[in-house]
Amino acid sequence: MFKGGYHIIVAIFCLFIVIILGNKITYKIGMNFEADYQVYNQDNSDYDNLWILINIDSKELKVIDLDTKDVLKKYTVATGKENTPTPLGNFRIIEKAVWGGGFGSRWMRLNVPWGNYGIHGTNKPTSIGLDSSHGCIRMNNKDIDELYDIVNYNTRVTINKGAYGIFGDGFRILKPGDRGSDVLEVQKRLKLKGYYKGRNDGIYGETMKTAVINFKKDNNLDSTHFINYETYRKLNIILME
């Protein structure tokens, strides 16, 4: 009886600990960084029609009402450095969390398929308005606190640069190992034409290398892995302002 009672007491104690700590988890990201945070699942249904538009050149984040097309909020942000650029394209918010340290007071993750990027606060307020991050959108803490409370999960986020949307200032020559929205667009075109069989993840990997070589061979292009202007043209990817 005593042993049975002991096990019951231990089980109750463990359950008590789980209840208290159940919402606390440890989340690791690619820079050997760990942070305890709490995930919030509030339902802000009044804000389902919001759209976040971020312009890399102007360092501006706008919150737009899709029904009225009104700009509800406007913030100055920091974006990625030249060697760690902010991803361009259309994304969604898939995670909201309370963090700290270099990520400031709030974090909102975007569903960028080729990396871990988000909108977050900062402990370096002088960096706002500059190309200073590792690719994330960085905001003043008071601004990210406000934005965090306004937007919901699945809120649309568009990040653009230059005159050509996801292609920024124009075509870049793509090579194996490259990542980005331009790689993703090429994958989509290759898949539509029946050459690419992999996942549309924006990463120029081995499966895409095979697809590019086969496409180039069938279209009398050079037999290299580089995707240049002629390859874009054959894929019917044309830049329009």
Short mmCIF file of C-alpha atoms in Angstrom, two decimals:
data_model
loop_
_atom_site.label_atom_id
_atom_site.label_comp_id
_atom_site.label_asym_id
_atom_site.label_seq_id
_atom_site.Cartn_x
_atom_site.Cartn_y
_atom_site.Cartn_z
CA MET A 1 0.00 0.00 0.00
CA PHE A 2 2.81 2.36 0.91
CA LYS A 3 4.58 1.84 -2.43
CA GLY A 4 1.34 2.38 -4.29
CA GLY A 5 0.66 5.58 -2.36
CA TYR A 6 4.19 6.81 -3.09
CA HIS A 7 3.71 6.34 -6.84
CA ILE A 8 0.39 8.20 -6.72
CA ILE A 9 2.05 11.15 -4.93
CA VAL A 10 4.87 11.23 -7.53
CA ALA A 11 2.35 11.11 -10.40
CA ILE A 12 0.32 14.00 -8.91
CA PHE A 13 3.51 16.04 -8.41
CA CYS A 14 4.59 15.48 -12.04
CA LEU A 15 1.15 16.44 -13.32
CA PHE A 16 1.33 19.63 -11.25
CA ILE A 17 4.68 20.53 -12.83
CA VAL A 18 3.33 19.88 -16.34
CA ILE A 19 0.34 22.13 -15.70
CA ILE A 20 2.56 24.97 -14.50
CA LEU A 21 5.20 24.66 -17.24
CA GLY A 22 3.02 23.32 -20.04
CA ASN A 23 3.14 26.52 -22.09
CA LYS A 24 6.89 27.01 -21.72
CA ILE A 25 9.02 25.45 -24.44
CA THR A 26 12.57 25.86 -25.69
CA TYR A 27 12.95 26.78 -29.34
CA LYS A 28 16.33 26.57 -31.11
CA ILE A 29 17.18 28.44 -34.28
CA GLY A 30 20.13 28.34 -36.60
CA MET A 31 22.50 30.63 -34.71
CA ASN A 32 22.89 28.41 -31.63
CA PHE A 33 20.40 30.66 -29.88
CA GLU A 34 17.89 29.37 -27.34
CA ALA A 35 14.99 31.28 -25.89
CA ASP A 36 12.11 30.37 -23.61
CA TYR A 37 8.93 31.82 -24.96
CA GLN A 38 5.20 31.44 -24.74
CA VAL A 39 3.12 30.87 -27.85
CA TYR A 40 -0.14 32.78 -28.02
CA ASN A 41 -3.10 31.47 -29.99
CA GLN A 42 -5.49 34.37 -29.61
CA ASP A 43 -8.14 34.80 -32.27
CA ASN A 44 -8.02 38.34 -33.63
CA SER A 45 -10.75 37.72 -36.19
CA ASP A 46 -11.35 41.46 -36.63
CA TYR A 47 -7.94 41.72 -38.32
CA ASP A 48 -8.14 38.85 -40.82
CA ASN A 49 -8.25 41.32 -43.73
CA LEU A 50 -4.98 43.05 -42.89
CA TRP A 51 -1.95 43.02 -45.17
CA ILE A 52 1.62 43.88 -44.19
CA LEU A 53 3.64 45.50 -46.98
CA ILE A 54 7.38 45.95 -46.43
CA ASN A 55 9.58 47.94 -48.80
CA ILE A 56 13.30 47.21 -48.50
CA ASP A 57 14.41 50.42 -50.21
CA SER A 58 12.35 52.81 -48.09
CA LYS A 59 12.76 50.73 -44.89
CA GLU A 60 9.03 51.07 -44.35
CA LEU A 61 6.43 48.62 -43.05
CA LYS A 62 2.79 49.42 -43.73
CA VAL A 63 -0.32 47.77 -42.33
CA ILE A 64 -3.08 47.97 -44.94
CA ASP A 65 -6.79 47.23 -44.64
CA LEU A 66 -7.60 45.02 -47.65
CA ASP A 67 -11.26 46.09 -47.62
CA THR A 68 -10.74 49.85 -47.67
CA LYS A 69 -7.12 49.94 -48.96
CA ASP A 70 -6.37 52.39 -46.14
CA VAL A 71 -2.90 52.46 -44.55
CA LEU A 72 -3.65 51.89 -40.86
CA LYS A 73 -0.10 51.91 -39.51
CA LYS A 74 3.35 52.85 -40.79
CA TYR A 75 6.68 51.97 -39.19
CA THR A 76 10.37 52.40 -39.98
CA VAL A 77 12.26 49.10 -39.92
CA ALA A 78 15.73 47.64 -40.42
CA THR A 79 16.35 45.06 -43.14
CA GLY A 80 19.09 42.60 -44.09
CA LYS A 81 22.70 43.42 -44.85
CA GLU A 82 24.01 42.98 -48.39
CA ASN A 83 25.48 39.56 -47.59
CA THR A 84 22.44 38.47 -45.54
CA PRO A 85 19.52 39.95 -47.49
CA THR A 86 15.90 39.98 -46.45
CA PRO A 87 13.83 37.46 -48.46
CA LEU A 88 11.52 38.93 -51.08
CA GLY A 89 8.09 37.56 -51.87
CA ASN A 90 4.67 36.83 -50.43
CA PHE A 91 4.50 35.08 -47.07
CA ARG A 92 2.28 34.47 -44.04
CA ILE A 93 2.78 34.85 -40.29
CA ILE A 94 2.94 31.32 -38.87
CA GLU A 95 4.23 31.91 -35.34
CA LYS A 96 3.89 34.60 -32.69
CA ALA A 97 6.05 34.57 -29.59
CA VAL A 98 7.42 36.64 -26.69
CA TRP A 99 11.19 36.62 -26.77
CA GLY A 100 14.00 38.82 -25.50
CA GLY A 101 17.63 39.79 -25.98
CA GLY A 102 18.65 40.63 -29.54
CA PHE A 103 15.19 39.69 -30.79
CA GLY A 104 13.52 42.36 -28.67
CA SER A 105 10.17 41.96 -27.03
CA ARG A 106 8.23 40.12 -29.75
CA TRP A 107 8.83 37.69 -32.63
CA MET A 108 6.59 36.79 -35.59
CA ARG A 109 7.87 34.07 -37.89
CA LEU A 110 7.22 34.06 -41.64
CA ASN A 111 6.72 30.90 -43.70
CA VAL A 112 9.81 31.47 -45.85
CA PRO A 113 10.57 27.97 -47.17
CA TRP A 114 14.35 28.41 -47.51
CA GLY A 115 15.19 29.78 -44.06
CA ASN A 116 14.12 31.03 -40.63
CA TYR A 117 13.02 34.66 -40.98
CA GLY A 118 10.63 36.85 -39.06
CA ILE A 119 9.59 40.29 -37.88
CA HIS A 120 10.96 41.09 -34.42
CA GLY A 121 12.11 43.75 -32.00
CA THR A 122 15.67 44.69 -31.14
CA ASN A 123 18.06 45.72 -28.39
CA LYS A 124 19.87 47.93 -30.95
CA PRO A 125 17.41 50.76 -31.71
CA THR A 126 20.06 52.76 -33.61
CA SER A 127 20.01 50.07 -36.31
CA ILE A 128 16.44 50.90 -37.33
CA GLY A 129 16.28 52.42 -40.80
CA LEU A 130 19.45 50.65 -41.96
CA ASP A 131 20.51 47.45 -43.72
CA SER A 132 21.70 45.90 -40.48
CA SER A 133 20.02 42.55 -39.80
CA HIS A 134 20.78 38.94 -40.73
CA GLY A 135 17.75 39.01 -43.02
CA CYS A 136 14.87 39.51 -40.59
CA ILE A 137 12.71 42.62 -40.38
CA ARG A 138 13.79 44.48 -37.25
CA MET A 139 11.55 47.01 -35.46
CA ASN A 140 11.64 49.23 -32.40
CA ASN A 141 10.21 47.31 -29.46
CA LYS A 142 7.29 49.69 -28.95
CA ASP A 143 6.38 49.28 -32.62
CA ILE A 144 6.61 45.48 -32.69
CA ASP A 145 4.53 45.36 -29.47
CA GLU A 146 1.78 47.32 -31.22
CA LEU A 147 1.99 45.35 -34.47
CA TYR A 148 2.00 42.05 -32.57
CA ASP A 149 -1.34 42.90 -30.97
CA ILE A 150 -2.88 44.00 -34.26
CA VAL A 151 -2.09 41.12 -36.61
CA ASN A 152 -3.20 37.52 -36.45
CA TYR A 153 -1.80 34.18 -37.55
CA ASN A 154 -1.83 33.82 -41.37
CA THR A 155 -1.69 37.57 -41.92
CA ARG A 156 -0.35 38.25 -45.43
CA VAL A 157 3.15 39.74 -45.63
CA THR A 158 4.64 41.04 -48.88
CA ILE A 159 8.30 42.08 -49.00
CA ASN A 160 9.50 43.88 -52.13
CA LYS A 161 12.48 45.82 -53.39
CA GLY A 162 13.24 47.88 -56.46
CA ALA A 163 11.12 47.96 -59.57
CA TYR A 164 10.68 44.23 -60.13
CA GLY A 165 9.01 42.82 -57.03
CA ILE A 166 10.45 39.43 -56.08
CA PHE A 167 13.33 39.99 -58.51
CA GLY A 168 14.39 43.16 -56.69
CA ASP A 169 16.55 45.29 -58.97
CA GLY A 170 16.62 42.73 -61.79
CA PHE A 171 17.77 39.22 -62.65
CA ARG A 172 20.71 37.69 -60.84
CA ILE A 173 22.67 34.78 -62.26
CA LEU A 174 21.62 31.80 -60.17
CA LYS A 175 23.96 28.95 -59.28
CA PRO A 176 23.66 25.80 -57.15
CA GLY A 177 23.38 26.66 -53.47
CA ASP A 178 21.53 29.94 -54.05
CA ARG A 179 18.32 30.60 -52.16
CA GLY A 180 15.51 33.06 -52.64
CA SER A 181 12.23 33.99 -54.22
CA ASP A 182 13.83 34.07 -57.69
CA VAL A 183 14.98 30.47 -57.22
CA LEU A 184 11.44 29.61 -56.12
CA GLU A 185 9.97 31.20 -59.24
CA VAL A 186 12.33 29.24 -61.48
CA GLN A 187 11.36 26.03 -59.68
CA LYS A 188 7.69 26.76 -60.32
CA ARG A 189 8.30 27.38 -64.03
CA LEU A 190 10.43 24.24 -64.39
CA LYS A 191 7.74 22.22 -62.63
CA LEU A 192 5.00 23.58 -64.91
CA LYS A 193 7.08 22.48 -67.89
CA GLY A 194 7.58 19.01 -66.41
CA TYR A 195 11.29 19.22 -65.60
CA TYR A 196 11.44 19.81 -61.86
CA LYS A 197 10.12 17.04 -59.59
CA GLY A 198 11.24 18.37 -56.23
CA ARG A 199 9.72 20.59 -53.57
CA ASN A 200 9.23 24.29 -54.27
CA ASP A 201 11.50 25.43 -51.46
CA GLY A 202 13.53 28.26 -53.03
CA ILE A 203 16.80 26.29 -52.66
CA TYR A 204 18.91 25.48 -55.73
CA GLY A 205 19.77 21.89 -54.85
CA GLU A 206 20.61 18.64 -56.62
CA THR A 207 17.13 17.93 -57.97
CA MET A 208 16.94 21.41 -59.45
CA LYS A 209 20.42 21.03 -60.99
CA THR A 210 19.19 18.02 -62.96
CA ALA A 211 16.06 19.87 -64.04
CA VAL A 212 18.05 22.91 -65.22
CA ILE A 213 20.48 20.81 -67.27
CA ASN A 214 17.65 18.87 -68.94
CA PHE A 215 15.70 22.05 -69.67
CA LYS A 216 18.77 23.74 -71.15
CA LYS A 217 19.56 20.71 -73.31
CA ASP A 218 16.03 20.65 -74.75
CA ASN A 219 16.16 24.39 -75.45
CA ASN A 220 19.64 24.52 -77.03
CA LEU A 221 21.17 26.50 -74.18
CA ASP A 222 24.64 26.16 -72.67
CA SER A 223 25.04 23.00 -70.57
CA THR A 224 26.00 24.71 -67.32
CA HIS A 225 24.17 24.97 -64.01
CA PHE A 226 24.02 28.78 -64.23
CA ILE A 227 20.62 30.37 -64.76
CA ASN A 228 21.19 33.52 -66.79
CA TYR A 229 19.09 35.90 -68.86
CA GLU A 230 18.62 33.42 -71.73
CA THR A 231 17.39 30.77 -69.31
CA TYR A 232 14.90 33.19 -67.75
CA ARG A 233 13.68 34.14 -71.22
CA LYS A 234 13.15 30.52 -72.24
CA LEU A 235 11.19 30.01 -68.99
CA ASN A 236 9.02 32.99 -69.98
CA ILE A 237 10.13 35.00 -66.95
CA ILE A 238 10.12 38.61 -68.13
CA LEU A 239 10.74 41.66 -65.96
CA MET A 240 8.01 44.30 -66.14
CA GLU A 241 7.87 47.51 -64.12
#
